[in-house]
PDB file of C-alpha atoms in Angstrom:
ATOM      1  CA  MET A   1      10.589 -17.233   5.823  1.00  0.00           C
ATOM      2  CA  LEU A   2      10.652 -16.479   2.080  1.00  0.00           C
ATOM      3  CA  SER A   3       7.110 -15.096   2.294  1.00  0.00           C
ATOM      4  CA  ASP A   4       8.120 -12.821   5.183  1.00  0.00           C
ATOM      5  CA  LEU A   5      11.062 -11.505   3.164  1.00  0.00           C
ATOM      6  CA  ALA A   6       8.713 -10.917   0.220  1.00  0.00           C
ATOM      7  CA  ALA A   7       6.373  -8.821   2.404  1.00  0.00           C
ATOM      8  CA  LEU A   8       9.303  -6.748   3.690  1.00  0.00           C
ATOM      9  CA  ALA A   9      10.643  -6.354   0.143  1.00  0.00           C
ATOM     10  CA  ALA A  10       7.177  -5.141  -0.870  1.00  0.00           C
ATOM     11  CA  ALA A  11       7.338  -2.465   1.842  1.00  0.00           C
ATOM     12  CA  PHE A  12      10.720  -1.310   0.536  1.00  0.00           C
ATOM     13  CA  SER A  13       9.519  -1.259  -3.072  1.00  0.00           C
ATOM     14  CA  VAL A  14       6.514   0.867  -2.087  1.00  0.00           C
ATOM     15  CA  ALA A  15       8.819   3.157  -0.068  1.00  0.00           C
ATOM     16  CA  VAL A  16      10.927   3.868  -3.163  1.00  0.00           C
ATOM     17  CA  SER A  17       7.724   4.341  -5.165  1.00  0.00           C
ATOM     18  CA  ASN A  18       6.437   6.872  -2.632  1.00  0.00           C
ATOM     19  CA  ILE A  19       9.678   8.855  -2.760  1.00  0.00           C
ATOM     20  CA  ILE A  20       9.375   9.480  -6.505  1.00  0.00           C
ATOM     21  CA  ALA A  21       5.581   9.929  -6.616  1.00  0.00           C
ATOM     22  CA  PRO A  22       4.621  13.263  -4.912  1.00  0.00           C
ATOM     23  CA  SER A  23       5.472  15.676  -7.727  1.00  0.00           C
ATOM     24  CA  ALA A  24       3.673  13.456 -10.240  1.00  0.00           C
ATOM     25  CA  VAL A  25       0.556  13.279  -8.051  1.00  0.00           C
ATOM     26  CA  ARG A  26       0.468  17.058  -7.730  1.00  0.00           C
ATOM     27  CA  GLN A  27       0.726  17.609 -11.486  1.00  0.00           C
ATOM     28  CA  LEU A  28      -1.460  14.754 -12.747  1.00  0.00           C
ATOM     29  CA  GLY A  29      -4.011  14.649  -9.957  1.00  0.00           C
ATOM     30  CA  PRO A  30      -4.838  11.444  -8.049  1.00  0.00           C
ATOM     31  CA  VAL A  31      -7.107   9.842 -10.665  1.00  0.00           C
ATOM     32  CA  ARG A  32      -4.809  10.324 -13.670  1.00  0.00           C
ATOM     33  CA  PHE A  33      -1.755   9.464 -11.575  1.00  0.00           C
ATOM     34  CA  ASN A  34      -3.329   6.191 -10.430  1.00  0.00           C
ATOM     35  CA  ALA A  35      -4.397   5.414 -13.997  1.00  0.00           C
ATOM     36  CA  VAL A  36      -0.852   5.886 -15.346  1.00  0.00           C
ATOM     37  CA  ARG A  37       0.747   3.850 -12.561  1.00  0.00           C
ATOM     38  CA  LEU A  38      -1.770   1.032 -12.992  1.00  0.00           C
ATOM     39  CA  ALA A  39      -1.244   0.987 -16.759  1.00  0.00           C
ATOM     40  CA  ALA A  40       2.523   0.729 -16.276  1.00  0.00           C
ATOM     41  CA  ALA A  41       2.134  -2.007 -13.662  1.00  0.00           C
ATOM     42  CA  LEU A  42      -0.276  -3.905 -15.905  1.00  0.00           C
ATOM     43  CA  LEU A  43       2.052  -3.846 -18.911  1.00  0.00           C
ATOM     44  CA  THR A  44       5.027  -4.928 -16.789  1.00  0.00           C
ATOM     45  CA  MET A  45       3.149  -7.801 -15.184  1.00  0.00           C
ATOM     46  CA  LEU A  46       1.723  -8.985 -18.533  1.00  0.00           C
ATOM     47  CA  VAL A  47       5.252  -9.170 -19.937  1.00  0.00           C
ATOM     48  CA  LEU A  48       6.403 -11.086 -16.853  1.00  0.00           C
ATOM     49  CA  VAL A  49       3.489 -13.536 -17.037  1.00  0.00           C
ATOM     50  CA  THR A  50       4.115 -14.090 -20.754  1.00  0.00           C
ATOM     51  CA  LEU A  51       7.821 -14.754 -20.233  1.00  0.00           C
ATOM     52  CA  ARG A  52       7.046 -17.227 -17.454  1.00  0.00           C
ATOM     53  CA  GLY A  53       4.196 -18.859 -19.371  1.00  0.00           C
ATOM     54  CA  ARG A  54       1.834 -18.631 -16.368  1.00  0.00           C
ATOM     55  CA  TRP A  55      -1.428 -18.080 -18.240  1.00  0.00           C
ATOM     56  CA  ALA A  56      -3.562 -20.501 -16.208  1.00  0.00           C
ATOM     57  CA  ALA A  57      -6.963 -18.805 -16.173  1.00  0.00           C
ATOM     58  CA  PRO A  58      -8.537 -18.255 -12.746  1.00  0.00           C
ATOM     59  CA  SER A  59     -11.978 -19.650 -12.029  1.00  0.00           C
ATOM     60  CA  HIS A  60     -15.030 -17.378 -12.184  1.00  0.00           C
ATOM     61  CA  HIS A  61     -15.097 -17.277  -8.388  1.00  0.00           C
ATOM     62  CA  GLN A  62     -11.410 -16.304  -8.187  1.00  0.00           C
ATOM     63  CA  LEU A  63     -11.933 -13.629 -10.827  1.00  0.00           C
ATOM     64  CA  LEU A  64     -14.828 -12.144  -8.861  1.00  0.00           C
ATOM     65  CA  MET A  65     -12.750 -12.178  -5.664  1.00  0.00           C
ATOM     66  CA  LEU A  66      -9.857 -10.406  -7.391  1.00  0.00           C
ATOM     67  CA  ALA A  67     -12.266  -7.880  -8.893  1.00  0.00           C
ATOM     68  CA  ALA A  68     -13.732  -7.130  -5.471  1.00  0.00           C
ATOM     69  CA  SER A  69     -10.238  -6.874  -3.990  1.00  0.00           C
ATOM     70  CA  SER A  70      -9.168  -4.451  -6.722  1.00  0.00           C
ATOM     71  CA  LEU A  71     -12.236  -2.239  -6.519  1.00  0.00           C
ATOM     72  CA  LEU A  72     -12.043  -2.045  -2.729  1.00  0.00           C
ATOM     73  CA  GLY A  73      -8.284  -1.607  -2.469  1.00  0.00           C
ATOM     74  CA  VAL A  74      -7.301   0.300  -5.597  1.00  0.00           C
ATOM     75  CA  VAL A  75     -10.374   2.451  -6.232  1.00  0.00           C
ATOM     76  CA  VAL A  76     -12.470   2.963  -3.091  1.00  0.00           C
ATOM     77  CA  ALA A  77      -9.741   2.738  -0.429  1.00  0.00           C
ATOM     78  CA  ASP A  78      -7.448   5.045  -2.404  1.00  0.00           C
ATOM     79  CA  SER A  79     -10.299   7.543  -2.880  1.00  0.00           C
ATOM     80  CA  CYS A  80     -10.984   7.547   0.872  1.00  0.00           C
ATOM     81  CA  PHE A  81      -7.259   7.937   1.526  1.00  0.00           C
ATOM     82  CA  TYR A  82      -7.020  11.021  -0.688  1.00  0.00           C
ATOM     83  CA  ALA A  83     -10.201  12.443   0.888  1.00  0.00           C
ATOM     84  CA  ALA A  84      -8.596  12.024   4.307  1.00  0.00           C
ATOM     85  CA  LEU A  85      -5.363  13.518   3.007  1.00  0.00           C
ATOM     86  CA  ALA A  86      -7.164  16.695   1.940  1.00  0.00           C
ATOM     87  CA  ARG A  87      -8.610  17.138   5.434  1.00  0.00           C
ATOM     88  CA  LEU A  88      -5.961  15.777   7.803  1.00  0.00           C
ATOM     89  CA  GLY A  89      -2.717  16.429   5.956  1.00  0.00           C
ATOM     90  CA  PRO A  90      -0.135  13.769   5.090  1.00  0.00           C
ATOM     91  CA  ARG A  91       1.203  13.041   8.562  1.00  0.00           C
ATOM     92  CA  LEU A  92      -2.034  12.462  10.469  1.00  0.00           C
ATOM     93  CA  THR A  93      -3.524  10.595   7.503  1.00  0.00           C
ATOM     94  CA  ALA A  94      -0.548   8.219   7.481  1.00  0.00           C
ATOM     95  CA  VAL A  95      -0.898   7.614  11.219  1.00  0.00           C
ATOM     96  CA  VAL A  96      -4.607   6.763  10.896  1.00  0.00           C
ATOM     97  CA  TYR A  97      -3.960   4.592   7.832  1.00  0.00           C
ATOM     98  CA  ALA A  98      -1.260   2.635   9.685  1.00  0.00           C
ATOM     99  CA  SER A  99      -4.105   0.926  11.563  1.00  0.00           C
ATOM    100  CA  TRP A 100      -4.879  -1.180   8.475  1.00  0.00           C
ATOM    101  CA  ALA A 101      -2.417  -3.870   9.566  1.00  0.00           C
ATOM    102  CA  GLY A 102      -4.258  -4.313  12.853  1.00  0.00           C
ATOM    103  CA  PHE A 103      -7.614  -4.433  11.056  1.00  0.00           C
ATOM    104  CA  ALA A 104      -6.253  -7.067   8.671  1.00  0.00           C
ATOM    105  CA  ALA A 105      -5.078  -9.247  11.579  1.00  0.00           C
ATOM    106  CA  VAL A 106      -8.524  -9.048  13.208  1.00  0.00           C
ATOM    107  CA  PHE A 107     -10.311  -9.762   9.916  1.00  0.00           C
ATOM    108  CA  GLY A 108      -8.045 -12.735   9.259  1.00  0.00           C
ATOM    109  CA  TYR A 109      -8.935 -14.178  12.656  1.00  0.00           C
ATOM    110  CA  LEU A 110     -12.684 -13.541  12.396  1.00  0.00           C
ATOM    111  CA  TRP A 111     -13.285 -14.658   8.790  1.00  0.00           C
ATOM    112  CA  LEU A 112     -10.421 -17.008   7.972  1.00  0.00           C
ATOM    113  CA  GLY A 113      -9.693 -18.427  11.419  1.00  0.00           C
ATOM    114  CA  GLU A 114      -6.060 -17.300  11.247  1.00  0.00           C
ATOM    115  CA  ALA A 115      -5.140 -17.288  14.929  1.00  0.00           C
ATOM    116  CA  LEU A 116      -1.846 -15.677  15.922  1.00  0.00           C
ATOM    117  CA  SER A 117       0.315 -16.511  18.918  1.00  0.00           C
ATOM    118  CA  ALA A 118       0.705 -13.989  21.736  1.00  0.00           C
ATOM    119  CA  ILE A 119       4.216 -13.154  20.483  1.00  0.00           C
ATOM    120  CA  LYS A 120       2.963 -12.439  16.985  1.00  0.00           C
ATOM    121  CA  ILE A 121       0.057 -10.332  18.272  1.00  0.00           C
ATOM    122  CA  MET A 122       2.605  -8.323  20.234  1.00  0.00           C
ATOM    123  CA  GLY A 123       4.667  -8.042  17.048  1.00  0.00           C
ATOM    124  CA  VAL A 124       1.698  -6.645  15.107  1.00  0.00           C
ATOM    125  CA  GLY A 125       1.138  -4.089  17.879  1.00  0.00           C
ATOM    126  CA  CYS A 126       4.814  -3.107  17.884  1.00  0.00           C
ATOM    127  CA  ILE A 127       4.799  -2.589  14.120  1.00  0.00           C
ATOM    128  CA  VAL A 128       1.614  -0.470  14.127  1.00  0.00           C
ATOM    129  CA  GLY A 129       2.866   1.576  17.097  1.00  0.00           C
ATOM    130  CA  GLY A 130       6.391   1.924  15.750  1.00  0.00           C
ATOM    131  CA  VAL A 131       5.202   2.973  12.304  1.00  0.00           C
ATOM    132  CA  SER A 132       2.907   5.586  13.868  1.00  0.00           C
ATOM    133  CA  VAL A 133       5.724   7.021  15.993  1.00  0.00           C
ATOM    134  CA  ALA A 134       8.085   7.053  13.003  1.00  0.00           C
ATOM    135  CA  ILE A 135       5.509   9.004  10.985  1.00  0.00           C
ATOM    136  CA  ILE A 136       4.651  11.496  13.712  1.00  0.00           C
ATOM    137  CA  PHE A 137       8.256  12.365  14.502  1.00  0.00           C
ATOM    138  CA  ARG A 138       9.758  11.879  11.039  1.00  0.00           C
ATOM    139  CA  GLN A 139      11.057  15.434  10.754  1.00  0.00           C
ATOM    140  CA  PRO A 140      12.689  17.440  13.551  1.00  0.00           C
ATOM    141  CA  GLY A 141      10.740  20.206  15.244  1.00  0.00           C
ATOM    142  CA  ALA A 142       7.194  20.690  16.411  1.00  0.00           C
ATOM    143  CA  ILE A 143       4.310  19.177  14.516  1.00  0.00           C
ATOM    144  CA  SER A 144       2.101  21.824  12.955  1.00  0.00           C
ATOM    145  CA  ASP A 145      -1.659  21.536  12.708  1.00  0.00           C
ATOM    146  CA  GLU A 146      -2.284  20.282   9.171  1.00  0.00           C
ATOM    147  CA  THR A 147      -6.052  19.757   9.357  1.00  0.00           C
ATOM    148  CA  HIS A 148      -8.452  21.475   6.957  1.00  0.00           C
ATOM    149  CA  GLY A 149     -12.213  21.302   7.357  1.00  0.00           C
ATOM    150  CA  SER A 150     -13.883  18.712   9.566  1.00  0.00           C
ATOM    151  CA  LEU A 151     -11.473  16.658  11.672  1.00  0.00           C
ATOM    152  CA  ARG A 152     -14.165  14.039  12.312  1.00  0.00           C
ATOM    153  CA  THR A 153     -14.866  13.630   8.590  1.00  0.00           C
ATOM    154  CA  GLY A 154     -11.161  13.326   7.858  1.00  0.00           C
ATOM    155  CA  LEU A 155     -10.730  10.645  10.527  1.00  0.00           C
ATOM    156  CA  LEU A 156     -13.722   8.727   9.176  1.00  0.00           C
ATOM    157  CA  PHE A 157     -12.256   8.777   5.654  1.00  0.00           C
ATOM    158  CA  GLY A 158      -8.869   7.657   6.996  1.00  0.00           C
ATOM    159  CA  LEU A 159     -10.358   4.787   8.979  1.00  0.00           C
ATOM    160  CA  ALA A 160     -12.501   3.807   5.986  1.00  0.00           C
ATOM    161  CA  ALA A 161      -9.372   3.680   3.820  1.00  0.00           C
ATOM    162  CA  ALA A 162      -7.624   1.457   6.378  1.00  0.00           C
ATOM    163  CA  LEU A 163     -10.628  -0.854   6.773  1.00  0.00           C
ATOM    164  CA  LEU A 164     -11.137  -1.221   3.017  1.00  0.00           C
ATOM    165  CA  ALA A 165      -7.432  -1.836   2.375  1.00  0.00           C
ATOM    166  CA  ALA A 166      -7.500  -4.581   5.008  1.00  0.00           C
ATOM    167  CA  ALA A 167     -10.662  -6.038   3.467  1.00  0.00           C
ATOM    168  CA  ALA A 168      -9.024  -6.042   0.022  1.00  0.00           C
ATOM    169  CA  VAL A 169      -6.109  -8.110   1.332  1.00  0.00           C
ATOM    170  CA  LEU A 170      -8.496 -10.414   3.184  1.00  0.00           C
ATOM    171  CA  ILE A 171     -10.480 -11.098  -0.002  1.00  0.00           C
ATOM    172  CA  GLY A 172      -7.321 -11.863  -1.961  1.00  0.00           C
ATOM    173  CA  ARG A 173      -5.887 -14.310   0.585  1.00  0.00           C
ATOM    174  CA  PRO A 174      -7.987 -17.424  -0.318  1.00  0.00           C
ATOM    175  CA  VAL A 175      -7.348 -16.857  -4.022  1.00  0.00           C
ATOM    176  CA  MET A 176      -3.591 -16.776  -3.495  1.00  0.00           C
ATOM    177  CA  ALA A 177      -3.651 -19.710  -1.079  1.00  0.00           C
ATOM    178  CA  ALA A 178      -5.293 -21.725  -3.893  1.00  0.00           C
ATOM    179  CA  GLY A 179      -2.128 -21.319  -5.952  1.00  0.00           C
ATOM    180  CA  LEU A 180      -2.885 -18.565  -8.482  1.00  0.00           C
ATOM    181  CA  ASP A 181       0.271 -17.016  -9.927  1.00  0.00           C
ATOM    182  CA  PRO A 182       0.980 -13.707  -8.068  1.00  0.00           C
ATOM    183  CA  ALA A 183       2.016 -11.820 -11.221  1.00  0.00           C
ATOM    184  CA  LEU A 184      -1.148 -12.934 -13.019  1.00  0.00           C
ATOM    185  CA  ALA A 185      -3.239 -11.908  -9.986  1.00  0.00           C
ATOM    186  CA  THR A 186      -1.567  -8.486  -9.980  1.00  0.00           C
ATOM    187  CA  SER A 187      -2.312  -8.130 -13.713  1.00  0.00           C
ATOM    188  CA  ILE A 188      -5.988  -8.883 -13.142  1.00  0.00           C
ATOM    189  CA  ARG A 189      -6.263  -6.473 -10.207  1.00  0.00           C
ATOM    190  CA  ALA A 190      -4.432  -3.747 -12.145  1.00  0.00           C
ATOM    191  CA  ALA A 191      -6.628  -4.192 -15.224  1.00  0.00           C
ATOM    192  CA  ILE A 192      -9.852  -3.978 -13.215  1.00  0.00           C
ATOM    193  CA  GLY A 193      -8.619  -0.997 -11.222  1.00  0.00           C
ATOM    194  CA  LEU A 194      -7.445   0.757 -14.385  1.00  0.00           C
ATOM    195  CA  ALA A 195     -10.845   0.294 -16.058  1.00  0.00           C
ATOM    196  CA  ALA A 196     -12.593   1.781 -13.024  1.00  0.00           C
ATOM    197  CA  LEU A 197     -10.193   4.733 -12.845  1.00  0.00           C
ATOM    198  CA  LEU A 198     -10.563   5.460 -16.570  1.00  0.00           C
ATOM    199  CA  ALA A 199     -14.312   5.579 -16.041  1.00  0.00           C
ATOM    200  CA  LEU A 200     -13.820   7.982 -13.134  1.00  0.00           C
ATOM    201  CA  SER A 201     -11.434  10.167 -15.131  1.00  0.00           C
ATOM    202  CA  VAL A 202     -14.241  11.367 -17.410  1.00  0.00           C
ATOM    203  CA  VAL A 203     -16.455  12.443 -14.502  1.00  0.00           C
ATOM    204  CA  PRO A 204     -16.713  16.270 -14.359  1.00  0.00           C
ATOM    205  CA  GLY A 205     -14.656  17.634 -11.506  1.00  0.00           C
ATOM    206  CA  LEU A 206     -12.198  14.745 -11.572  1.00  0.00           C
ATOM    207  CA  ARG A 207     -10.610  15.654 -14.888  1.00  0.00           C
ATOM    208  CA  ASN A 208      -7.303  17.481 -14.791  1.00  0.00           C
ATOM    209  CA  ALA A 209      -6.652  19.633 -17.851  1.00  0.00           C
ATOM    210  CA  ILE A 210      -3.156  20.707 -16.824  1.00  0.00           C
ATOM    211  CA  PRO A 211      -0.665  19.618 -19.519  1.00  0.00           C
ATOM    212  CA  VAL A 212       2.114  17.322 -18.334  1.00  0.00           C
ATOM    213  CA  ASP A 213       5.560  16.642 -19.688  1.00  0.00           C
ATOM    214  CA  ARG A 214       7.089  13.268 -20.463  1.00  0.00           C
ATOM    215  CA  SER A 215       9.243  13.195 -17.320  1.00  0.00           C
ATOM    216  CA  ILE A 216       6.133  13.317 -15.120  1.00  0.00           C
ATOM    217  CA  VAL A 217       4.535  10.437 -17.016  1.00  0.00           C
ATOM    218  CA  ILE A 218       7.765   8.413 -16.728  1.00  0.00           C
ATOM    219  CA  ARG A 219       7.952   9.152 -13.003  1.00  0.00           C
ATOM    220  CA  SER A 220       4.336   8.048 -12.553  1.00  0.00           C
ATOM    221  CA  ALA A 221       4.938   4.880 -14.556  1.00  0.00           C
ATOM    222  CA  LEU A 222       8.055   4.007 -12.542  1.00  0.00           C
ATOM    223  CA  SER A 223       6.116   4.570  -9.335  1.00  0.00           C
ATOM    224  CA  GLY A 224       3.453   2.190 -10.610  1.00  0.00           C
ATOM    225  CA  VAL A 225       5.910  -0.522 -11.616  1.00  0.00           C
ATOM    226  CA  LEU A 226       7.612  -0.400  -8.207  1.00  0.00           C
ATOM    227  CA  GLY A 227       4.564   0.158  -6.008  1.00  0.00           C
ATOM    228  CA  MET A 228       1.673  -1.615  -7.694  1.00  0.00           C
ATOM    229  CA  GLY A 229       3.634  -4.011  -9.888  1.00  0.00           C
ATOM    230  CA  VAL A 230       6.550  -5.268  -7.813  1.00  0.00           C
ATOM    231  CA  GLY A 231       5.105  -4.354  -4.408  1.00  0.00           C
ATOM    232  CA  MET A 232       1.654  -5.887  -4.855  1.00  0.00           C
ATOM    233  CA  THR A 233       3.026  -8.993  -6.557  1.00  0.00           C
ATOM    234  CA  LEU A 234       5.303  -9.597  -3.579  1.00  0.00           C
ATOM    235  CA  VAL A 235       2.391  -9.088  -1.180  1.00  0.00           C
ATOM    236  CA  LEU A 236       0.254 -11.562  -3.125  1.00  0.00           C
ATOM    237  CA  PHE A 237       3.139 -14.031  -3.163  1.00  0.00           C
ATOM    238  CA  ALA A 238       3.438 -13.703   0.623  1.00  0.00           C
ATOM    239  CA  LEU A 239      -0.316 -14.334   0.964  1.00  0.00           C
ATOM    240  CA  THR A 240       0.078 -17.736  -0.695  1.00  0.00           C
ATOM    241  CA  SER A 241       1.484 -19.164   2.542  1.00  0.00           C
ATOM    242  CA  ARG A 242       1.241 -16.606   5.360  1.00  0.00           C
ATOM    243  CA  PRO A 243      -1.733 -15.252   7.346  1.00  0.00           C
ATOM    244  CA  VAL A 244      -3.284 -11.909   6.419  1.00  0.00           C
ATOM    245  CA  GLY A 245      -2.243 -10.279   9.703  1.00  0.00           C
ATOM    246  CA  ILE A 246       1.422 -11.236   9.284  1.00  0.00           C
ATOM    247  CA  VAL A 247       1.671 -10.131   5.656  1.00  0.00           C
ATOM    248  CA  SER A 248      -0.168  -6.858   6.216  1.00  0.00           C
ATOM    249  CA  SER A 249       1.969  -5.996   9.232  1.00  0.00           C
ATOM    250  CA  LEU A 250       5.276  -6.693   7.507  1.00  0.00           C
ATOM    251  CA  SER A 251       4.257  -4.884   4.322  1.00  0.00           C
ATOM    252  CA  SER A 252       3.059  -1.855   6.331  1.00  0.00           C
ATOM    253  CA  THR A 253       6.616  -0.996   7.445  1.00  0.00           C
ATOM    254  CA  THR A 254       6.990   1.300   4.427  1.00  0.00           C
ATOM    255  CA  PRO A 255       7.059   4.532   6.532  1.00  0.00           C
ATOM    256  CA  VAL A 256       9.971   3.120   8.532  1.00  0.00           C
ATOM    257  CA  MET A 257      11.904   2.211   5.393  1.00  0.00           C
ATOM    258  CA  ILE A 258      11.297   5.698   4.013  1.00  0.00           C
ATOM    259  CA  LEU A 259      13.340   7.241   6.866  1.00  0.00           C
ATOM    260  CA  PRO A 260      16.821   6.436   5.491  1.00  0.00           C
ATOM    261  CA  LEU A 261      15.623   7.036   1.915  1.00  0.00           C
ATOM    262  CA  LEU A 262      14.440  10.551   2.810  1.00  0.00           C
ATOM    263  CA  TRP A 263      17.676  11.212   4.695  1.00  0.00           C
ATOM    264  CA  TRP A 264      19.644  10.152   1.624  1.00  0.00           C
ATOM    265  CA  SER A 265      17.495  12.045  -0.906  1.00  0.00           C
ATOM    266  CA  THR A 266      16.867  15.281   1.032  1.00  0.00           C
ATOM    267  CA  GLY A 267      19.729  15.455   3.514  1.00  0.00           C
ATOM    268  CA  LEU A 268      17.232  15.988   6.367  1.00  0.00           C
ATOM    269  CA  ARG A 269      18.007  13.711   9.279  1.00  0.00           C
ATOM    270  CA  PRO A 270      14.864  12.248  10.922  1.00  0.00           C
ATOM    271  CA  ALA A 271      14.301  13.122  14.574  1.00  0.00           C
ATOM    272  CA  PRO A 272      15.626  10.696  17.234  1.00  0.00           C
ATOM    273  CA  ALA A 273      12.048   9.754  18.204  1.00  0.00           C
ATOM    274  CA  ALA A 274      11.470   8.581  14.621  1.00  0.00           C
ATOM    275  CA  TRP A 275      14.378   6.164  14.952  1.00  0.00           C
ATOM    276  CA  LEU A 276      12.889   4.902  18.220  1.00  0.00           C
ATOM    277  CA  GLY A 277       9.668   4.226  16.339  1.00  0.00           C
ATOM    278  CA  ALA A 278      11.668   2.397  13.679  1.00  0.00           C
ATOM    279  CA  ALA A 279      13.378   0.315  16.366  1.00  0.00           C
ATOM    280  CA  LEU A 280       9.971  -0.585  17.834  1.00  0.00           C
ATOM    281  CA  ALA A 281       8.743  -1.631  14.378  1.00  0.00           C
ATOM    282  CA  VAL A 282      11.880  -3.759  13.847  1.00  0.00           C
ATOM    283  CA  THR A 283      11.198  -5.434  17.199  1.00  0.00           C
ATOM    284  CA  GLY A 284       7.740  -6.261  15.896  1.00  0.00           C
ATOM    285  CA  VAL A 285       9.200  -7.704  12.684  1.00  0.00           C
ATOM    286  CA  ILE A 286      11.517  -9.933  14.716  1.00  0.00           C
ATOM    287  CA  ALA A 287       8.586 -11.138  16.820  1.00  0.00           C
ATOM    288  CA  ILE A 288       6.442 -11.860  13.774  1.00  0.00           C
ATOM    289  CA  THR A 289       9.131 -13.724  11.852  1.00  0.00           C
ATOM    290  CA  SER A 290      10.163 -15.825  14.861  1.00  0.00           C
ATOM    291  CA  GLY A 291       9.076 -19.424  15.001  1.00  0.00           C
ATOM    292  CA  VAL A 292       7.112 -18.871  18.209  1.00  0.00           C
TER     293      VAL A 292
END
């Protein structure tokens, strides 16, 4: 039960992170933004690990698994996500990306033998469906066509992002089940991802020469601490004792948790259909966290 609460808390932490991130992403660009947020998450987690005295070094195999998880999830999956975002727009991209929880459940069954009961499979389906509905109908009014360029290419990038994100969680599951400290694991993933992003930041065409002020850097850092630091640490903690499909489904409820946050921060009430999607996702959470 504690692991389930950790996965849900991770979704909420990422939701708050996503609320404060957009303006920083627009000004810094995706590569610099990710680099700043990873640096902030890394520093925070290193302080936490030091205070707790959890410096047990992972084995070479665990380190390689965490490196693969970081490169797939933080670097490649994020790059595919932003490529999809440029072509599909934020709403359709989020709907396609919501499929990552379903992919993770299938991967967990195929590669780790993590079988789920019929009730829990139904719960995963309810969460994926409810999240998709909540995204599609988040704001009142008709949905405009947000696509730019090739729709097929955008969908392929979105599905690739979802598949790679699921694979990243799958790779990290055995490492966490072996007992590695979640904060230390987050530090390792953040450090590897940061090194890769710093290498990418010097590639021509990916550099952003627009000057930024301190408030944007602070906003990016706070987003990183909440999203990558707190959120990912909670996900890794949940993976120490719960199957990949359960953790990924619970932690993918971020779009549902954003609904009341957006209402509070913008004053725009989500459409009734969005609340129905949220209710469907909550039904899925109840099914997943039940003892059946």
